[in-house]
Amino acid sequence: MLAATAISQSATDPLSGLVLRDAPVPEPAPGWSRVRVVASSLNMHDLWTLRGVGHPPERLPIVLGCDAAGYDEDGNEVIVHPVLGDPDAGRGDETLDPGRALLSERHDGAFAEYLTVPTRNLVPKPAWLSFDEAACLPVAWSTAYRMLFTQARVTAGDRVLVQGAGGGVASAAIRLAVAAGAVVYATSRSGAKRAEALSWGARAALGTGERLPERVDVVIETVGEATWPHSLKALRPGGTVVIAGATSGTNPPADLGRIFYLQQRILGSTGATRSELVAMLRMMEATGTRPVIDRALPLADIHQGFQLMIDGELTGKLVIHP
């Protein structure tokens, strides 16, 4: 089978380590299942692996790709929950299992015609969801769902700021928060992406760092250093910042005085549980919310897809067809 495999890492030339090559069709271990992949999608996690961030070089080569939707061995349409972990080891939450791994970290991922995962990680794909839409959900959308509703406990009427409107998690957060009845503000350096955020239901979309019309209850933060001061200043006393990424850097000034004086809460969030993915599907069915797809490309063009991500040219998700 054809697979997109990381064979080396480079901070300055990440795509030099990504090759398309033949790989054996994987055989499932006991308790695991094989999935024929119909669609996958790009995530920043794939790019971090190629840059050598958070992925030890001794785990190379490895097939990339964290998201997958396809068919199990019985022909059932499935979505692959990407967090491989033991809920019992995480006090009921597999994302808190110290030994957890995201698909493509320790096990070959989804940029291939087939993959294997624990059978528990298969979620039935609803008929109302296309394979391309389903492939956008496991990482970016379920991450946004957990940030909003598990960590920040957003309810109707809450004011929510989403930084960096064009990213996969950010676009999901905007649509999910709007569907839940929140008032959403979004930021982006790109006028086109601000316009997209408005079309998704944001009340206002501003340039990065611009003053909001009001302080917000919750900030959804995946940008990091470039937006962190603005995130804290935009937050009301007692409000919450949930952070699940830091694409512009991981060490901004902490501004501890503001945090303790205004009793602001800073919460980390990583991935989602299988049950959160299922709950999000129920919410999407009830509200009609669907993923934002920028475009779809064949696996043979995956380097082009990664370059679009590097250049910041994507709004929403880029789907890959193996």
Short mmCIF file of C-alpha atoms in Angstrom, two decimals:
data_model
loop_
_atom_site.label_atom_id
_atom_site.label_comp_id
_atom_site.label_asym_id
_atom_site.label_seq_id
_atom_site.Cartn_x
_atom_site.Cartn_y
_atom_site.Cartn_z
CA MET A 1 0.00 0.00 0.00
CA LEU A 2 1.06 3.64 -0.47
CA ALA A 3 1.89 5.54 2.73
CA ALA A 4 3.21 9.02 3.63
CA THR A 5 6.06 8.31 6.02
CA ALA A 6 8.25 10.56 8.15
CA ILE A 7 11.83 9.30 7.76
CA SER A 8 13.72 12.30 9.17
CA GLN A 9 13.12 15.62 10.93
CA SER A 10 14.17 19.20 10.21
CA ALA A 11 13.11 22.41 11.93
CA THR A 12 13.88 24.47 8.81
CA ASP A 13 12.91 22.05 6.02
CA PRO A 14 10.29 19.72 7.49
CA LEU A 15 8.99 18.40 4.17
CA SER A 16 12.41 16.98 3.30
CA GLY A 17 11.68 14.17 5.74
CA LEU A 18 8.30 13.20 4.27
CA VAL A 19 8.31 10.46 1.63
CA LEU A 20 5.63 8.53 -0.23
CA ARG A 21 6.55 4.87 -0.42
CA ASP A 22 5.16 1.36 -0.43
CA ALA A 23 4.48 -0.20 2.95
CA PRO A 24 3.07 -3.59 3.94
CA VAL A 25 -0.63 -3.77 4.73
CA PRO A 26 -0.71 -3.91 8.55
CA GLU A 27 -2.01 -6.95 10.42
CA PRO A 28 -4.11 -6.20 13.52
CA ALA A 29 -2.93 -7.47 16.91
CA PRO A 30 -5.40 -9.20 19.24
CA GLY A 31 -8.03 -6.68 20.31
CA TRP A 32 -7.20 -4.42 17.37
CA SER A 33 -8.97 -3.88 14.03
CA ARG A 34 -7.85 -2.97 10.55
CA VAL A 35 -9.49 0.00 8.84
CA ARG A 36 -9.53 0.76 5.12
CA VAL A 37 -9.02 4.51 5.07
CA VAL A 38 -11.37 6.50 2.84
CA ALA A 39 -10.35 9.96 4.08
CA SER A 40 -7.87 11.55 6.45
CA SER A 41 -6.93 15.17 7.16
CA LEU A 42 -3.88 17.26 7.97
CA ASN A 43 -3.14 18.49 11.49
CA MET A 44 -0.41 20.71 12.89
CA HIS A 45 0.66 17.65 14.89
CA ASP A 46 1.91 16.09 11.63
CA LEU A 47 4.01 19.15 10.90
CA TRP A 48 5.44 19.21 14.44
CA THR A 49 6.54 15.59 13.99
CA LEU A 50 8.39 16.51 10.80
CA ARG A 51 10.00 19.45 12.60
CA GLY A 52 11.14 17.25 15.47
CA VAL A 53 8.92 18.87 18.10
CA GLY A 54 7.59 16.41 20.67
CA HIS A 55 8.47 13.35 18.62
CA PRO A 56 11.75 11.55 19.43
CA PRO A 57 13.81 10.68 16.33
CA GLU A 58 14.16 7.08 17.48
CA ARG A 59 10.44 6.59 16.69
CA LEU A 60 11.11 7.16 12.99
CA PRO A 61 10.21 6.03 10.41
CA ILE A 62 6.49 6.27 11.07
CA VAL A 63 3.42 6.77 8.89
CA LEU A 64 1.88 10.16 9.66
CA GLY A 65 -1.79 11.08 9.95
CA CYS A 66 -3.90 11.42 13.11
CA ASP A 67 -7.39 11.48 11.55
CA ALA A 68 -9.19 8.69 9.71
CA ALA A 69 -12.61 7.63 8.52
CA GLY A 70 -13.26 4.48 6.53
CA TYR A 71 -14.49 0.90 6.73
CA ASP A 72 -13.74 -1.76 9.33
CA GLU A 73 -13.16 -5.39 8.38
CA ASP A 74 -16.91 -6.10 8.44
CA GLY A 75 -17.68 -3.26 6.05
CA ASN A 76 -19.04 -0.89 8.69
CA GLU A 77 -18.47 2.84 8.22
CA VAL A 78 -16.32 4.08 11.11
CA ILE A 79 -14.50 7.09 12.50
CA VAL A 80 -11.19 6.40 14.25
CA HIS A 81 -10.86 7.92 17.72
CA PRO A 82 -7.17 8.96 17.63
CA VAL A 83 -6.18 8.81 21.32
CA LEU A 84 -4.71 5.39 22.09
CA GLY A 85 -4.88 5.05 25.84
CA ASP A 86 -6.41 3.25 28.80
CA PRO A 87 -9.27 5.14 30.52
CA ASP A 88 -8.65 3.18 33.73
CA ALA A 89 -5.07 4.50 33.83
CA GLY A 90 -6.40 8.07 33.51
CA ARG A 91 -9.10 7.84 36.20
CA GLY A 92 -11.75 7.34 33.54
CA ASP A 93 -10.18 9.68 30.95
CA GLU A 94 -7.79 8.18 28.39
CA THR A 95 -6.27 11.60 27.65
CA LEU A 96 -4.90 11.54 31.23
CA ASP A 97 -3.31 8.09 30.86
CA PRO A 98 0.44 8.72 31.30
CA GLY A 99 1.06 6.13 28.59
CA ARG A 100 -1.40 7.53 26.06
CA ALA A 101 -0.35 8.24 22.49
CA LEU A 102 -1.97 10.00 19.58
CA LEU A 103 -2.22 8.01 16.38
CA SER A 104 1.09 8.44 14.47
CA GLU A 105 3.13 8.99 17.64
CA ARG A 106 3.90 5.35 18.46
CA HIS A 107 1.71 3.57 15.94
CA ASP A 108 1.55 4.11 12.19
CA GLY A 109 -1.06 6.68 11.25
CA ALA A 110 -3.72 7.42 8.67
CA PHE A 111 -1.89 8.71 5.59
CA ALA A 112 -2.11 5.24 4.06
CA GLU A 113 -4.65 2.90 2.54
CA TYR A 114 -4.96 0.87 5.75
CA LEU A 115 -4.25 1.30 9.45
CA THR A 116 -4.77 -0.69 12.63
CA VAL A 117 -6.10 0.60 15.96
CA PRO A 118 -7.59 -0.88 19.13
CA THR A 119 -11.15 -1.97 18.35
CA ARG A 120 -12.37 0.32 21.16
CA ASN A 121 -11.18 3.28 19.09
CA LEU A 122 -13.72 2.66 16.33
CA VAL A 123 -16.82 4.88 16.45
CA PRO A 124 -19.76 4.24 14.08
CA LYS A 125 -19.90 6.93 11.40
CA PRO A 126 -23.38 8.45 11.16
CA ALA A 127 -25.00 8.23 7.74
CA TRP A 128 -25.61 12.00 7.71
CA LEU A 129 -21.86 12.66 7.78
CA SER A 130 -19.69 12.24 4.66
CA PHE A 131 -16.33 10.49 4.91
CA ASP A 132 -14.55 13.79 4.20
CA GLU A 133 -16.48 15.52 6.98
CA ALA A 134 -15.87 12.60 9.35
CA ALA A 135 -12.12 12.73 8.70
CA CYS A 136 -12.01 16.32 10.01
CA LEU A 137 -13.43 15.49 13.42
CA PRO A 138 -11.18 13.17 15.47
CA VAL A 139 -8.39 15.63 16.35
CA ALA A 140 -9.34 19.25 15.60
CA TRP A 141 -13.08 19.14 16.21
CA SER A 142 -13.07 16.90 19.26
CA THR A 143 -10.21 18.99 20.70
CA ALA A 144 -12.36 22.11 20.28
CA TYR A 145 -15.37 20.35 21.81
CA ARG A 146 -13.40 19.35 24.92
CA MET A 147 -11.96 22.86 25.27
CA LEU A 148 -15.37 24.50 25.09
CA PHE A 149 -17.68 22.16 26.93
CA THR A 150 -15.57 19.96 29.23
CA GLN A 151 -12.86 22.40 30.29
CA ALA A 152 -14.51 25.83 29.97
CA ARG A 153 -18.11 24.61 30.46
CA VAL A 154 -19.45 27.08 27.91
CA THR A 155 -23.22 27.60 27.99
CA ALA A 156 -25.65 29.65 25.92
CA GLY A 157 -25.01 33.37 26.25
CA ASP A 158 -21.36 33.07 27.23
CA ARG A 159 -18.90 35.39 25.49
CA VAL A 160 -16.13 33.42 23.78
CA LEU A 161 -13.00 34.70 22.02
CA VAL A 162 -11.36 32.35 19.51
CA GLN A 163 -7.84 33.35 18.54
CA GLY A 164 -6.49 32.55 15.06
CA ALA A 165 -9.72 31.98 13.17
CA GLY A 166 -8.29 30.06 10.23
CA GLY A 167 -6.88 27.04 12.04
CA GLY A 168 -8.60 23.68 12.23
CA VAL A 169 -9.26 23.78 15.99
CA ALA A 170 -10.19 27.47 15.90
CA SER A 171 -12.66 27.09 13.04
CA ALA A 172 -14.24 24.14 14.85
CA ALA A 173 -14.45 26.15 18.09
CA ILE A 174 -16.22 29.02 16.35
CA ARG A 175 -18.85 26.78 14.79
CA LEU A 176 -19.41 24.67 17.90
CA ALA A 177 -19.64 27.68 20.22
CA VAL A 178 -22.11 29.42 17.90
CA ALA A 179 -24.18 26.22 17.73
CA ALA A 180 -24.27 26.17 21.55
CA GLY A 181 -25.68 29.71 21.67
CA ALA A 182 -22.52 31.55 22.70
CA VAL A 183 -21.58 35.02 21.49
CA VAL A 184 -18.34 34.47 19.59
CA TYR A 185 -15.55 36.89 18.75
CA ALA A 186 -12.73 35.78 16.46
CA THR A 187 -9.35 37.18 15.49
CA SER A 188 -7.08 36.71 12.51
CA ARG A 189 -4.40 38.63 10.64
CA SER A 190 -6.20 37.69 7.40
CA GLY A 191 -9.17 39.69 6.19
CA ALA A 192 -10.43 36.67 4.25
CA LYS A 193 -10.36 34.48 7.35
CA ARG A 194 -12.13 37.17 9.37
CA ALA A 195 -14.84 37.20 6.72
CA GLU A 196 -15.11 33.41 6.96
CA ALA A 197 -15.47 33.63 10.75
CA LEU A 198 -18.39 36.02 10.31
CA SER A 199 -20.03 33.63 7.84
CA TRP A 200 -19.74 30.88 10.49
CA GLY A 201 -21.72 32.96 12.95
CA ALA A 202 -19.14 35.01 14.86
CA ARG A 203 -20.61 38.30 16.12
CA ALA A 204 -17.40 40.16 15.23
CA ALA A 205 -14.05 39.29 13.68
CA LEU A 206 -11.09 41.54 14.43
CA GLY A 207 -7.45 41.83 13.56
CA THR A 208 -5.04 40.06 15.87
CA GLY A 209 -4.64 42.07 19.09
CA GLU A 210 -7.50 44.50 18.43
CA ARG A 211 -9.71 45.60 21.32
CA LEU A 212 -12.95 43.65 21.69
CA PRO A 213 -16.35 45.31 22.22
CA GLU A 214 -16.56 43.62 25.64
CA ARG A 215 -14.55 41.32 27.87
CA VAL A 216 -15.20 37.63 27.41
CA ASP A 217 -15.91 34.69 29.69
CA VAL A 218 -13.71 32.24 27.78
CA VAL A 219 -10.72 32.44 25.43
CA ILE A 220 -9.92 29.53 23.13
CA GLU A 221 -6.15 29.73 22.62
CA THR A 222 -4.08 27.69 20.17
CA VAL A 223 -1.72 30.40 18.88
CA GLY A 224 0.50 30.98 21.93
CA GLU A 225 3.07 33.75 22.24
CA ALA A 226 1.66 36.00 19.50
CA THR A 227 -1.80 36.26 21.08
CA TRP A 228 -1.24 35.45 24.77
CA PRO A 229 -1.13 39.07 26.10
CA HIS A 230 -4.31 39.86 24.19
CA SER A 231 -6.01 36.71 25.50
CA LEU A 232 -5.41 37.74 29.11
CA LYS A 233 -6.44 41.37 28.54
CA ALA A 234 -9.65 40.32 26.78
CA LEU A 235 -10.72 38.07 29.66
CA ARG A 236 -13.13 39.21 32.36
CA PRO A 237 -12.26 38.79 36.05
CA GLY A 238 -12.75 35.13 36.91
CA GLY A 239 -12.76 34.12 33.25
CA THR A 240 -11.03 31.14 31.69
CA VAL A 241 -8.37 30.67 29.04
CA VAL A 242 -8.22 27.16 27.60
CA ILE A 243 -5.04 26.40 25.70
CA ALA A 244 -4.52 23.39 23.45
CA GLY A 245 -1.63 24.55 21.29
CA ALA A 246 1.01 27.20 20.79
CA THR A 247 1.85 27.44 17.11
CA SER A 248 3.65 30.79 17.51
CA GLY A 249 5.72 29.82 20.56
CA THR A 250 5.33 28.26 24.00
CA ASN A 251 6.86 30.79 26.38
CA PRO A 252 5.05 34.15 26.41
CA PRO A 253 5.28 36.47 29.45
CA ALA A 254 3.07 34.83 32.07
CA ASP A 255 1.65 38.11 33.48
CA LEU A 256 1.09 36.42 36.83
CA GLY A 257 0.00 39.65 38.50
CA ARG A 258 -2.98 39.98 36.20
CA ILE A 259 -3.83 36.28 36.58
CA PHE A 260 -3.93 36.22 40.37
CA TYR A 261 -5.42 39.70 40.87
CA LEU A 262 -8.26 39.07 38.41
CA GLN A 263 -8.56 35.42 39.47
CA GLN A 264 -8.29 34.23 35.90
CA ARG A 265 -8.15 30.50 35.22
CA ILE A 266 -5.67 28.95 32.79
CA LEU A 267 -6.57 25.41 31.72
CA GLY A 268 -4.64 23.06 29.50
CA SER A 269 -6.48 20.69 27.17
CA THR A 270 -5.18 17.84 25.03
CA GLY A 271 -7.27 15.83 22.59
CA ALA A 272 -10.55 14.32 23.69
CA THR A 273 -12.05 11.10 24.96
CA ARG A 274 -14.02 8.64 22.88
CA SER A 275 -17.17 9.60 24.79
CA GLU A 276 -16.57 13.30 23.98
CA LEU A 277 -16.28 12.44 20.28
CA VAL A 278 -19.59 10.56 20.48
CA ALA A 279 -21.23 13.44 22.39
CA MET A 280 -20.00 15.91 19.76
CA LEU A 281 -21.56 13.80 16.99
CA ARG A 282 -24.90 13.98 18.84
CA MET A 283 -24.56 17.76 19.11
CA MET A 284 -23.69 18.08 15.41
CA GLU A 285 -26.72 16.01 14.42
CA ALA A 286 -29.00 18.13 16.60
CA THR A 287 -27.66 21.48 15.38
CA GLY A 288 -26.70 20.74 11.78
CA THR A 289 -23.14 21.90 12.41
CA ARG A 290 -20.60 20.56 9.92
CA PRO A 291 -16.83 20.85 9.51
CA VAL A 292 -15.18 23.57 7.47
CA ILE A 293 -13.25 21.94 4.61
CA ASP A 294 -10.79 24.07 2.65
CA ARG A 295 -10.08 21.43 0.00
CA ALA A 296 -9.34 17.75 -0.61
CA LEU A 297 -6.18 16.35 -2.20
CA PRO A 298 -5.00 12.86 -3.16
CA LEU A 299 -2.26 11.31 -1.04
CA ALA A 300 0.16 11.81 -3.94
CA ASP A 301 -0.17 15.59 -3.44
CA ILE A 302 0.35 15.59 0.33
CA HIS A 303 3.52 17.70 0.10
CA GLN A 304 1.45 20.44 -1.54
CA GLY A 305 -1.07 20.18 1.28
CA PHE A 306 1.62 20.55 3.93
CA GLN A 307 3.05 23.59 2.12
CA LEU A 308 -0.37 25.24 2.18
CA MET A 309 -0.48 24.64 5.94
CA ILE A 310 3.03 26.04 6.41
CA ASP A 311 2.13 29.13 4.37
CA GLY A 312 -1.07 29.72 6.36
CA GLU A 313 -3.20 29.38 3.24
CA LEU A 314 -5.83 27.06 4.69
CA THR A 315 -9.16 28.01 6.22
CA GLY A 316 -10.51 24.98 8.02
CA LYS A 317 -9.37 21.45 7.23
CA LEU A 318 -7.49 19.90 4.32
CA VAL A 319 -8.70 16.38 3.55
CA ILE A 320 -6.41 13.67 2.15
CA HIS A 321 -7.71 10.77 0.03
CA PRO A 322 -5.37 7.75 0.15
#
